[in-house]
Every structure is written in C-alpha cells, then in structure tokens.
Short mmCIF file of N, CA and C in Angstrom, two decimals:
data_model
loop_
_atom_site.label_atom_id
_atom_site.label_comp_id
_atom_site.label_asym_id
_atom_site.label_seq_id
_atom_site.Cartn_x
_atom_site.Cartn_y
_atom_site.Cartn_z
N UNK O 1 -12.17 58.80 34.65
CA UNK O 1 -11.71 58.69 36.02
C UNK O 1 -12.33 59.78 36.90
N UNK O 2 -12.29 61.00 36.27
CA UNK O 2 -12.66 62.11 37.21
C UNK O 2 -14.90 61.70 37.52
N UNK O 3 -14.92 61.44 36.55
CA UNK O 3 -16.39 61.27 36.43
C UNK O 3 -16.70 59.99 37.60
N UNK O 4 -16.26 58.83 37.75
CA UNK O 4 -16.14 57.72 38.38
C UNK O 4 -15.44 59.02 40.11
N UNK O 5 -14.83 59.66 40.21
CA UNK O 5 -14.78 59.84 41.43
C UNK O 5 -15.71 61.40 41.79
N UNK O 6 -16.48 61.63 41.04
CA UNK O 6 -17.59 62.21 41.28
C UNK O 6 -18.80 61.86 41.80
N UNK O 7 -18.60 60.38 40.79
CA UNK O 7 -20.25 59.62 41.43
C UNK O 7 -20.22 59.49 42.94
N UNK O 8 -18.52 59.04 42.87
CA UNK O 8 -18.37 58.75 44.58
C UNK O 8 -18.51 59.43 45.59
N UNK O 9 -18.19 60.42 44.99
CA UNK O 9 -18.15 61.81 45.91
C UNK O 9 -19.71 62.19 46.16
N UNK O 10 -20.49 61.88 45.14
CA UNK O 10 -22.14 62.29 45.42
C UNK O 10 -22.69 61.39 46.45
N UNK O 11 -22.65 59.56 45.95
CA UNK O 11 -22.93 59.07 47.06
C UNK O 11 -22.50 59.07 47.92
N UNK O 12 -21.10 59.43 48.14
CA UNK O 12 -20.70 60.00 49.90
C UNK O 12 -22.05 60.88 50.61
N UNK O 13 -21.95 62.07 49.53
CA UNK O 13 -22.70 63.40 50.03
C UNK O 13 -24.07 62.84 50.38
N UNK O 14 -25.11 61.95 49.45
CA UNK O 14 -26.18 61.19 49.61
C UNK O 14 -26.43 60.48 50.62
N UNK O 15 -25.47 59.87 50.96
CA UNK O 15 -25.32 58.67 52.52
C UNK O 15 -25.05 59.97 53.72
N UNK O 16 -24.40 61.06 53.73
CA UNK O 16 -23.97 61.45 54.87
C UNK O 16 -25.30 62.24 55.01
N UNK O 17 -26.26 62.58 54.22
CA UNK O 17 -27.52 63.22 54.20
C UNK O 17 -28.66 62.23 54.95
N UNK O 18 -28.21 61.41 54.53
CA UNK O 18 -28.91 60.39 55.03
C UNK O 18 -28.87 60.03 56.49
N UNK O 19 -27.62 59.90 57.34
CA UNK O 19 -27.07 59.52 58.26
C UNK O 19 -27.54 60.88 59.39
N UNK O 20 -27.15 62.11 58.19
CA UNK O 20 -27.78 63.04 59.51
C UNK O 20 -29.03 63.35 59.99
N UNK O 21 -29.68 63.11 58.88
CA UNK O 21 -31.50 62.89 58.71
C UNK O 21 -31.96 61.95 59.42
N UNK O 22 -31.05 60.55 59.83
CA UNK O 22 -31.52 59.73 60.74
C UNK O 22 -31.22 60.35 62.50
N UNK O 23 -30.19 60.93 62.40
CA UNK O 23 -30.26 61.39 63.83
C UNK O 23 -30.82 62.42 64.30
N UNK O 24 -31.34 63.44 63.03
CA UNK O 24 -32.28 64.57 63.24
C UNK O 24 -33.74 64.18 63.77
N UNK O 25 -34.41 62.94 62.95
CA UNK O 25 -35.49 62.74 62.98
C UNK O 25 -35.98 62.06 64.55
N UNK O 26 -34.90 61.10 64.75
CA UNK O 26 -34.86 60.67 66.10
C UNK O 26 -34.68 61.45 67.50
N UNK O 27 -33.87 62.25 67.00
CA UNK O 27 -33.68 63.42 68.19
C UNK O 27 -35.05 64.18 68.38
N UNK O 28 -35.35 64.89 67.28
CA UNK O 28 -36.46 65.65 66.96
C UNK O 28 -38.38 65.21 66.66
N UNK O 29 -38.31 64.32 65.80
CA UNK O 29 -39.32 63.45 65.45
C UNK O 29 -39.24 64.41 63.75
N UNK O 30 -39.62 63.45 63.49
CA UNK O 30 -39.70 63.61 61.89
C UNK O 30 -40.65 64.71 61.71
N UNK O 31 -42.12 65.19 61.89
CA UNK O 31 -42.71 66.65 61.84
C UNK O 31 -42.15 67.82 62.34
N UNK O 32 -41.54 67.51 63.42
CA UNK O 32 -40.29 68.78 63.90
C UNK O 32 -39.29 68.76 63.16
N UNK O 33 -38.21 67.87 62.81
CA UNK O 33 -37.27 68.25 62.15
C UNK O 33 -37.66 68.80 60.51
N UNK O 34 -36.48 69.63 59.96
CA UNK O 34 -37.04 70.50 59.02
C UNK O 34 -35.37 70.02 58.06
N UNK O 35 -35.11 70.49 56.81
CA UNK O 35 -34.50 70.63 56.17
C UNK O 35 -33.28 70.95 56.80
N UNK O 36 -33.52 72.30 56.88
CA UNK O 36 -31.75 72.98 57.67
C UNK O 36 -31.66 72.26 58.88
N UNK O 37 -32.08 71.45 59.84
CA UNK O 37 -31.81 70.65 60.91
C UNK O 37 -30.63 69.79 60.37
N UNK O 38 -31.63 69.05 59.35
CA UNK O 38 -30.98 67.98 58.47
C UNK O 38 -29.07 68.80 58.08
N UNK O 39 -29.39 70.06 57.41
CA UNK O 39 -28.19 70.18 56.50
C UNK O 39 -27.47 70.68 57.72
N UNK O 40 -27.60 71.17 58.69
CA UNK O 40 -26.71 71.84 60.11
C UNK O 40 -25.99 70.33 59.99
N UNK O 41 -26.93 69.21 60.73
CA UNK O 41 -26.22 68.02 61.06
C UNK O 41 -24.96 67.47 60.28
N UNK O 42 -25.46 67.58 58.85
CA UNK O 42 -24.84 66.91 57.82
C UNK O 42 -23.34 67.88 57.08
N UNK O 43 -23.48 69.04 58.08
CA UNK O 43 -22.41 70.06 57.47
C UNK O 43 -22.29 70.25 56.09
N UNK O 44 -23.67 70.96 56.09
CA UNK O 44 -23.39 71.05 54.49
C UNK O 44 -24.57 72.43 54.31
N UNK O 45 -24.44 73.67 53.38
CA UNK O 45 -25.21 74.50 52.89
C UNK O 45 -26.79 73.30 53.09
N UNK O 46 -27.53 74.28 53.32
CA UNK O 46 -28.91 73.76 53.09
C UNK O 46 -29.68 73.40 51.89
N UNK O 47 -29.89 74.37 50.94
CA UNK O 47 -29.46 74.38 49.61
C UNK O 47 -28.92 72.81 48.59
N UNK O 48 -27.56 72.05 49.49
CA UNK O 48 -27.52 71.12 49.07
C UNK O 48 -27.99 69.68 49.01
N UNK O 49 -29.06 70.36 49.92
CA UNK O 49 -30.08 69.08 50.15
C UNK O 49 -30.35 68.93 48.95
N UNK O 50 -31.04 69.55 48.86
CA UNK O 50 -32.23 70.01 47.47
C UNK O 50 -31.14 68.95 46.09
N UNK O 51 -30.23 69.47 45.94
CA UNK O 51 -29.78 68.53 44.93
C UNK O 51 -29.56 67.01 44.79
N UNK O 52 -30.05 66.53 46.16
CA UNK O 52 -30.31 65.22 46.10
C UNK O 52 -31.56 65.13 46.64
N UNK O 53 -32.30 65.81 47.17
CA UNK O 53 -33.74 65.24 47.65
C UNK O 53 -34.65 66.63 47.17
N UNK O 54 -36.23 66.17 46.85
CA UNK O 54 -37.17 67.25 46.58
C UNK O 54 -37.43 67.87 47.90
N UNK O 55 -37.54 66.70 48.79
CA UNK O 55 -38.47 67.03 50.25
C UNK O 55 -37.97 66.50 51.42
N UNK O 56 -38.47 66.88 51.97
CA UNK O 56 -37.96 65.62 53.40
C UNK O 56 -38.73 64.76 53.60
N UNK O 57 -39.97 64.75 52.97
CA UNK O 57 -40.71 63.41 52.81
C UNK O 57 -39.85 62.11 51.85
N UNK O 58 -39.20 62.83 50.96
CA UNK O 58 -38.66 62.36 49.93
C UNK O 58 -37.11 61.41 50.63
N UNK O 59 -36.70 62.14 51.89
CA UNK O 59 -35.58 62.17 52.80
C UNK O 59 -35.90 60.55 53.41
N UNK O 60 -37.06 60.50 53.87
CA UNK O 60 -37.73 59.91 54.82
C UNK O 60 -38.07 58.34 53.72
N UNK O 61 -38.57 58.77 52.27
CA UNK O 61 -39.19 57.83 51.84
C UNK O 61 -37.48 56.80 51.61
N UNK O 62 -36.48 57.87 50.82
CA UNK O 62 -35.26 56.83 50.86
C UNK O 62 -34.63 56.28 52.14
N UNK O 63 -34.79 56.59 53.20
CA UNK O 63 -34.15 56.06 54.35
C UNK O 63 -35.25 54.78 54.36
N UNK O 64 -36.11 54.58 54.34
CA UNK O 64 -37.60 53.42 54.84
C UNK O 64 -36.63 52.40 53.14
N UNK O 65 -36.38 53.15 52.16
CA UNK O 65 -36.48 52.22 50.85
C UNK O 65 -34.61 51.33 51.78
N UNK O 66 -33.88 52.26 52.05
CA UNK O 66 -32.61 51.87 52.52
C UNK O 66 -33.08 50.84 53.68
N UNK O 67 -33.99 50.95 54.44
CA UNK O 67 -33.85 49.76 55.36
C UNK O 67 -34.49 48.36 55.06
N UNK O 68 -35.69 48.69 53.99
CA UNK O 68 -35.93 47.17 53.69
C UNK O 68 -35.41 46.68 52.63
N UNK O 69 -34.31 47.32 51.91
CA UNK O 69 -33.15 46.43 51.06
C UNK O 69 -32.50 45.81 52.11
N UNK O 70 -31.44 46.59 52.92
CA UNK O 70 -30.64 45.78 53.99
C UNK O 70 -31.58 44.46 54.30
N UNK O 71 -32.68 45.07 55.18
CA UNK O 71 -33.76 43.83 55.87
C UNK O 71 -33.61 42.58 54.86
N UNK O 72 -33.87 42.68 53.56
CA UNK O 72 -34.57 41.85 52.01
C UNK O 72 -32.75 41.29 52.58
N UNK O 73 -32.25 42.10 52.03
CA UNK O 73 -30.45 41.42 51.73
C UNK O 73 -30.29 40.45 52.77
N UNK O 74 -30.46 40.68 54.07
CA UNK O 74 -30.03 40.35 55.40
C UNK O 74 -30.79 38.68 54.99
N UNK O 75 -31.95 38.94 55.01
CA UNK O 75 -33.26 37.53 54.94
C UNK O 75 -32.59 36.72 53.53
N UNK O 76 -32.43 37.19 52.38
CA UNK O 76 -31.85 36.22 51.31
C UNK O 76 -30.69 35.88 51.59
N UNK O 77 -29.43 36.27 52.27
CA UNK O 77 -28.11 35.99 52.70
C UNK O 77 -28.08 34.38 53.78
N UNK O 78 -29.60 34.31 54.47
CA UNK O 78 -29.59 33.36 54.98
C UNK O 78 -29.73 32.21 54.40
N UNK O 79 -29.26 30.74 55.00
CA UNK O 79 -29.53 29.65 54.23
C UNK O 79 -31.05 29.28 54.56
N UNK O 80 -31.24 28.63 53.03
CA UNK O 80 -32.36 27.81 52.71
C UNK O 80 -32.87 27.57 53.96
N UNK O 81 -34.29 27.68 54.47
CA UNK O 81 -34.29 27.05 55.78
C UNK O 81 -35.84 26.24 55.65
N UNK O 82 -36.28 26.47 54.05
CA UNK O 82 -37.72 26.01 54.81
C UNK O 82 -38.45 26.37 53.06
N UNK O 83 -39.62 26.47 53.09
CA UNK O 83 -40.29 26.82 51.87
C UNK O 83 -40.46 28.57 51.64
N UNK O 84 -41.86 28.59 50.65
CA UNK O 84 -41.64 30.50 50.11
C UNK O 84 -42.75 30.93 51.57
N UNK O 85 -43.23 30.16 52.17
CA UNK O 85 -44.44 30.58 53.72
C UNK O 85 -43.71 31.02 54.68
N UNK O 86 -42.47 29.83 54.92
CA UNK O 86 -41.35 30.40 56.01
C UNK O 86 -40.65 31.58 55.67
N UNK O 87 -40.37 31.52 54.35
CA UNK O 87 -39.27 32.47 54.18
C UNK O 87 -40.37 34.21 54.14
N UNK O 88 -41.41 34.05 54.13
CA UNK O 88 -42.30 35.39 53.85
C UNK O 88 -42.31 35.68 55.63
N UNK O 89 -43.02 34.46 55.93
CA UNK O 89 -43.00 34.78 57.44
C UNK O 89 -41.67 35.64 58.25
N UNK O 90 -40.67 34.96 58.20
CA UNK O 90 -39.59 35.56 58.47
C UNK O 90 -39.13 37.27 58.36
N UNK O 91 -39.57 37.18 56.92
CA UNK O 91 -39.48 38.79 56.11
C UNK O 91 -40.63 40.04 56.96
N UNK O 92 -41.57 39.01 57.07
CA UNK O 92 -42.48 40.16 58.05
C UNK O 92 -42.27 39.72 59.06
N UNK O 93 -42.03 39.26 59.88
CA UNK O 93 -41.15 39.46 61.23
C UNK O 93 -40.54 40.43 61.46
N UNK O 94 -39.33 40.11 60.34
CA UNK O 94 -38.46 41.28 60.71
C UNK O 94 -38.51 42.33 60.30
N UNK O 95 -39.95 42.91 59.28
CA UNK O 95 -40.26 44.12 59.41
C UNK O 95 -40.64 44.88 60.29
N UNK O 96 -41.46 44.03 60.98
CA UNK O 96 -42.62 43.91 62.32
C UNK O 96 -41.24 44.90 63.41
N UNK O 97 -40.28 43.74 63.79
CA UNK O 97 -39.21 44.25 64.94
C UNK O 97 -38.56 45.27 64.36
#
C-alpha cells in the first residue's frame, strides 16, 4: 500500500514538473528558461528536478512525447471514418495545428 501511494506521489511530483516547465518555457522560451525557473514554478528544491529528469532537454523531450500520445489517443478514440491514408492524414494534421 505504502509503495502504491508513493508511485502516486512521484507521478504527482512528475506531472507538476511538467506543468510548470510548460509555463516556464512559454513565458520565457525554452533557451532562456533554465532548471531553477522550472523548480521556482513547480515549488519544489531545484535539486528535485534532477530526480526525475537528466536535463531540460530531457524536460522538453517528455512534454513533446506527452503531447503526441494525447494527439495518437485523441485520433484513435475517433470513429472509423475512412481507410489507414485518411486516418494518417488526419494524424498529421493535427500535428501540423
């Protein structure tokens, strides 16, 4: 039990790293913002980045991997609409926007 509300507790900490890294980068641009930007936002020691990410490239590469799962999820959730041409088309569309 305690182990099961640890994991949870990490991916809390993982997502809220995440969330502040998205508003750092936007505010700032991703070559300006730096680590401690990130951990100020995210209220957390700086330091605890590091235990979930190497880099902030690394920051950057899971936020891009987090949006084209959603994107992928979002596009398979839809119904059947057509063959595997439509359904690719679609997928880069909505990478595109």
């Amino acid at each position: 039990m305690a182990r099961v509300r640890q994991e949870g507790l990490r991916a809390e900490r993982r997502q809220a790293i995440l969330k502040a890294a998205v508003k750092v980068f936007a505010r700032q641009g991703y070559a300006a913002a730096t680590i401690r930007d990130v951990a100020r936002e995210a209220h957390i020691a700086q330091g605890t980045i590091y235990l979930y990410f190497r880099s902030k490239r690394d920051i950057l590469l899971a936020l891009y991997r987090s949006m084209i799962l959603e994107s992928l999820e979002e596009i398979l959730a839809r119904p059947e609409r057509g063959d595997d041409e439509t359904f690719l088309k679609a997928l880069v569309a909505d990478r595109l926007r």
